[in-house]
């Protein structure tokens, strides 16, 4: 068996990152048909789309209208994202989202889970909570519940999130990505060598994986 290291730089309030996750899953399914000996190992790395978001979050729609130039432009953008989402099997429910969350706690939780295992299930639940259910993924109680659903000790997670543990480490990881020149997400890095930016089609991701395996 050979390992394929996949680092994914993303933010859990980025719809394209959710789409990119689906595209990667499709690419990995195709890779498995070609190379069943390959074991993918995925690591999620933090990115802050809006690092100045208040800790308690802020109203979702007004924030996006300011960012993208008004309600009309926002509607056009969300329609475009929704169509891309449907192609990837995601039914975005933007109308249900009320809070634009500060994602530091969510990134800390992902970081915490990855110390001892894989955070893929947690990341999936975070994306679903935000984009499908309209939940506030900056809320400590929600994050503890989602972690509990993934087999973590919910009370221990709650205590962890109430502290500042790993906050500096997570911010440092995000800054490291920026120093590498990553200015948009999702961004995929295969075997530490080949980077692909954006929610690319599965075929593009598959080609990058093939190349990284040839040169690893």
GROMACS .gro file of C-alpha atoms in nm:
model
  216
    1UNK     CA    1   0.000   0.000   0.000
    2UNK     CA    2   0.114   0.354  -0.082
    3UNK     CA    3  -0.002   0.673   0.089
    4UNK     CA    4  -0.129   0.977  -0.097
    5UNK     CA    5  -0.107   1.282   0.128
    6UNK     CA    6  -0.376   1.538   0.049
    7UNK     CA    7  -0.370   1.874   0.223
    8UNK     CA    8  -0.687   2.079   0.175
    9UNK     CA    9  -0.679   2.447   0.261
   10UNK     CA   10  -1.037   2.558   0.315
   11UNK     CA   11  -1.288   2.753   0.520
   12UNK     CA   12  -1.611   2.594   0.637
   13UNK     CA   13  -1.819   2.899   0.538
   14UNK     CA   14  -1.694   2.877   0.178
   15UNK     CA   15  -1.950   2.711  -0.052
   16UNK     CA   16  -1.684   2.637  -0.313
   17UNK     CA   17  -1.493   2.442  -0.048
   18UNK     CA   18  -1.799   2.222   0.006
   19UNK     CA   19  -1.824   2.170  -0.369
   20UNK     CA   20  -1.450   2.102  -0.385
   21UNK     CA   21  -1.487   1.833  -0.120
   22UNK     CA   22  -1.744   1.656  -0.337
   23UNK     CA   23  -1.524   1.687  -0.645
   24UNK     CA   24  -1.232   1.538  -0.455
   25UNK     CA   25  -1.447   1.247  -0.337
   26UNK     CA   26  -1.539   1.173  -0.698
   27UNK     CA   27  -1.176   1.197  -0.805
   28UNK     CA   28  -1.069   0.961  -0.526
   29UNK     CA   29  -1.335   0.709  -0.630
   30UNK     CA   30  -1.190   0.709  -0.981
   31UNK     CA   31  -0.836   0.681  -0.847
   32UNK     CA   32  -0.938   0.379  -0.639
   33UNK     CA   33  -1.054   0.201  -0.956
   34UNK     CA   34  -0.714   0.266  -1.114
   35UNK     CA   35  -0.496   0.218  -0.807
   36UNK     CA   36  -0.661   0.023  -0.528
   37UNK     CA   37  -0.322   0.011  -0.352
   38UNK     CA   38  -0.332   0.386  -0.281
   39UNK     CA   39  -0.445   0.498   0.064
   40UNK     CA   40  -0.541   0.868   0.073
   41UNK     CA   41  -0.458   1.057   0.391
   42UNK     CA   42  -0.641   1.388   0.410
   43UNK     CA   43  -0.544   1.680   0.629
   44UNK     CA   44  -0.761   1.991   0.654
   45UNK     CA   45  -0.579   2.321   0.691
   46UNK     CA   46  -0.740   2.649   0.796
   47UNK     CA   47  -0.817   2.954   0.588
   48UNK     CA   48  -1.011   3.257   0.707
   49UNK     CA   49  -1.222   3.412   0.434
   50UNK     CA   50  -1.315   3.693   0.671
   51UNK     CA   51  -1.078   3.703   0.969
   52UNK     CA   52  -1.244   4.020   1.101
   53UNK     CA   53  -1.582   3.853   1.157
   54UNK     CA   54  -1.685   3.916   1.521
   55UNK     CA   55  -1.649   3.621   1.758
   56UNK     CA   56  -2.029   3.601   1.791
   57UNK     CA   57  -2.073   3.622   1.413
   58UNK     CA   58  -2.279   3.877   1.223
   59UNK     CA   59  -2.601   3.885   1.016
   60UNK     CA   60  -2.542   3.675   0.706
   61UNK     CA   61  -2.722   3.848   0.421
   62UNK     CA   62  -2.628   4.210   0.507
   63UNK     CA   63  -2.263   4.105   0.529
   64UNK     CA   64  -2.267   3.937   0.188
   65UNK     CA   65  -2.458   4.223   0.026
   66UNK     CA   66  -2.189   4.463   0.145
   67UNK     CA   67  -1.913   4.232   0.030
   68UNK     CA   68  -2.049   4.160  -0.317
   69UNK     CA   69  -2.210   4.492  -0.408
   70UNK     CA   70  -2.577   4.469  -0.319
   71UNK     CA   71  -2.870   4.226  -0.320
   72UNK     CA   72  -2.888   4.189  -0.697
   73UNK     CA   73  -2.525   4.087  -0.738
   74UNK     CA   74  -2.551   3.858  -0.436
   75UNK     CA   75  -2.856   3.685  -0.586
   76UNK     CA   76  -2.668   3.629  -0.913
   77UNK     CA   77  -2.367   3.490  -0.730
   78UNK     CA   78  -2.572   3.256  -0.513
   79UNK     CA   79  -2.765   3.131  -0.816
   80UNK     CA   80  -2.434   3.048  -0.983
   81UNK     CA   81  -2.304   2.870  -0.672
   82UNK     CA   82  -2.635   2.685  -0.628
   83UNK     CA   83  -2.616   2.554  -0.984
   84UNK     CA   84  -2.258   2.436  -0.932
   85UNK     CA   85  -2.371   2.278  -0.606
   86UNK     CA   86  -2.651   2.084  -0.773
   87UNK     CA   87  -2.401   1.947  -1.024
   88UNK     CA   88  -2.193   1.823  -0.730
   89UNK     CA   89  -2.496   1.683  -0.547
   90UNK     CA   90  -2.533   1.966  -0.294
   91UNK     CA   91  -2.862   2.150  -0.242
   92UNK     CA   92  -2.750   2.478  -0.085
   93UNK     CA   93  -3.007   2.643   0.144
   94UNK     CA   94  -2.867   2.996   0.152
   95UNK     CA   95  -3.205   3.135   0.255
   96UNK     CA   96  -3.187   2.945   0.584
   97UNK     CA   97  -2.852   3.091   0.692
   98UNK     CA   98  -2.889   3.375   0.941
   99UNK     CA   99  -2.539   3.406   1.088
  100UNK     CA  100  -2.205   3.455   0.918
  101UNK     CA  101  -1.992   3.267   1.169
  102UNK     CA  102  -1.642   3.340   1.286
  103UNK     CA  103  -1.474   3.010   1.194
  104UNK     CA  104  -1.182   3.008   1.440
  105UNK     CA  105  -1.362   2.767   1.675
  106UNK     CA  106  -1.456   2.536   1.389
  107UNK     CA  107  -1.097   2.533   1.263
  108UNK     CA  108  -0.969   2.470   1.615
  109UNK     CA  109  -1.207   2.176   1.645
  110UNK     CA  110  -1.086   2.029   1.316
  111UNK     CA  111  -0.727   2.077   1.432
  112UNK     CA  112  -0.809   1.909   1.765
  113UNK     CA  113  -0.972   1.606   1.602
  114UNK     CA  114  -0.684   1.565   1.356
  115UNK     CA  115  -0.439   1.523   1.644
  116UNK     CA  116  -0.570   1.171   1.692
  117UNK     CA  117  -0.750   1.081   1.371
  118UNK     CA  118  -0.932   1.181   1.056
  119UNK     CA  119  -1.157   1.488   1.055
  120UNK     CA  120  -1.342   1.415   0.732
  121UNK     CA  121  -1.672   1.326   0.897
  122UNK     CA  122  -1.657   1.637   1.115
  123UNK     CA  123  -1.583   1.863   0.817
  124UNK     CA  124  -1.878   1.711   0.631
  125UNK     CA  125  -2.107   1.779   0.927
  126UNK     CA  126  -1.980   2.136   0.955
  127UNK     CA  127  -2.050   2.206   0.589
  128UNK     CA  128  -2.394   2.044   0.615
  129UNK     CA  129  -2.483   2.229   0.935
  130UNK     CA  130  -2.402   2.563   0.777
  131UNK     CA  131  -2.509   2.526   0.415
  132UNK     CA  132  -2.794   2.274   0.437
  133UNK     CA  133  -2.942   2.346   0.780
  134UNK     CA  134  -2.854   2.713   0.826
  135UNK     CA  135  -2.697   2.652   1.169
  136UNK     CA  136  -2.443   2.879   1.339
  137UNK     CA  137  -2.116   2.688   1.321
  138UNK     CA  138  -1.950   2.938   1.551
  139UNK     CA  139  -2.171   2.823   1.838
  140UNK     CA  140  -1.985   2.615   2.096
  141UNK     CA  141  -2.285   2.397   2.183
  142UNK     CA  142  -2.344   2.310   1.818
  143UNK     CA  143  -1.977   2.233   1.761
  144UNK     CA  144  -1.968   2.007   2.067
  145UNK     CA  145  -2.278   1.824   1.944
  146UNK     CA  146  -2.133   1.773   1.596
  147UNK     CA  147  -1.809   1.644   1.749
  148UNK     CA  148  -2.010   1.407   1.969
  149UNK     CA  149  -2.184   1.272   1.658
  150UNK     CA  150  -1.837   1.192   1.524
  151UNK     CA  151  -1.741   0.990   1.831
  152UNK     CA  152  -1.569   1.266   2.028
  153UNK     CA  153  -1.636   1.339   2.396
  154UNK     CA  154  -1.878   1.630   2.360
  155UNK     CA  155  -1.822   1.766   2.710
  156UNK     CA  156  -1.444   1.759   2.665
  157UNK     CA  157  -1.482   1.934   2.330
  158UNK     CA  158  -1.698   2.200   2.490
  159UNK     CA  159  -1.432   2.265   2.755
  160UNK     CA  160  -1.165   2.277   2.484
  161UNK     CA  161  -1.359   2.531   2.279
  162UNK     CA  162  -1.423   2.748   2.585
  163UNK     CA  163  -1.046   2.782   2.622
  164UNK     CA  164  -0.796   2.941   2.382
  165UNK     CA  165  -0.607   2.616   2.330
  166UNK     CA  166  -0.463   2.580   1.979
  167UNK     CA  167  -0.595   2.922   1.869
  168UNK     CA  168  -0.243   3.052   1.808
  169UNK     CA  169  -0.142   2.731   1.628
  170UNK     CA  170  -0.444   2.750   1.396
  171UNK     CA  171  -0.382   3.115   1.316
  172UNK     CA  172  -0.017   3.031   1.245
  173UNK     CA  173  -0.124   2.755   1.003
  174UNK     CA  174  -0.348   3.000   0.818
  175UNK     CA  175  -0.068   3.256   0.799
  176UNK     CA  176   0.168   2.990   0.666
  177UNK     CA  177  -0.073   2.919   0.382
  178UNK     CA  178  -0.085   3.287   0.293
  179UNK     CA  179   0.295   3.304   0.289
  180UNK     CA  180   0.289   3.012   0.044
  181UNK     CA  181   0.081   3.232  -0.185
  182UNK     CA  182  -0.257   3.073  -0.122
  183UNK     CA  183  -0.508   3.356  -0.162
  184UNK     CA  184  -0.825   3.160  -0.237
  185UNK     CA  185  -0.991   2.835  -0.140
  186UNK     CA  186  -1.029   2.548  -0.176
  187UNK     CA  187  -0.665   2.473  -0.246
  188UNK     CA  188  -0.546   2.113  -0.276
  189UNK     CA  189  -0.185   2.002  -0.227
  190UNK     CA  190  -0.100   1.647  -0.331
  191UNK     CA  191   0.202   1.479  -0.170
  192UNK     CA  192   0.339   1.820  -0.078
  193UNK     CA  193   0.427   1.889  -0.441
  194UNK     CA  194   0.138   1.959  -0.672
  195UNK     CA  195  -0.117   2.229  -0.591
  196UNK     CA  196  -0.458   2.280  -0.748
  197UNK     CA  197  -0.668   2.585  -0.670
  198UNK     CA  198  -1.046   2.605  -0.686
  199UNK     CA  199  -1.334   2.356  -0.693
  200UNK     CA  200  -1.199   2.189  -1.004
  201UNK     CA  201  -1.371   1.902  -1.188
  202UNK     CA  202  -1.278   1.553  -1.067
  203UNK     CA  203  -1.069   1.492  -1.380
  204UNK     CA  204  -0.839   1.785  -1.300
  205UNK     CA  205  -0.790   1.664  -0.944
  206UNK     CA  206  -0.735   1.309  -1.065
  207UNK     CA  207  -0.464   1.423  -1.308
  208UNK     CA  208  -0.288   1.609  -1.026
  209UNK     CA  209  -0.303   1.299  -0.807
  210UNK     CA  210  -0.162   1.081  -1.084
  211UNK     CA  211   0.123   1.327  -1.136
  212UNK     CA  212   0.203   1.346  -0.766
  213UNK     CA  213   0.215   0.967  -0.744
  214UNK     CA  214   0.451   0.946  -1.042
  215UNK     CA  215   0.697   1.196  -0.893
  216UNK     CA  216   0.665   1.099  -0.526
   0.00000   0.00000   0.00000
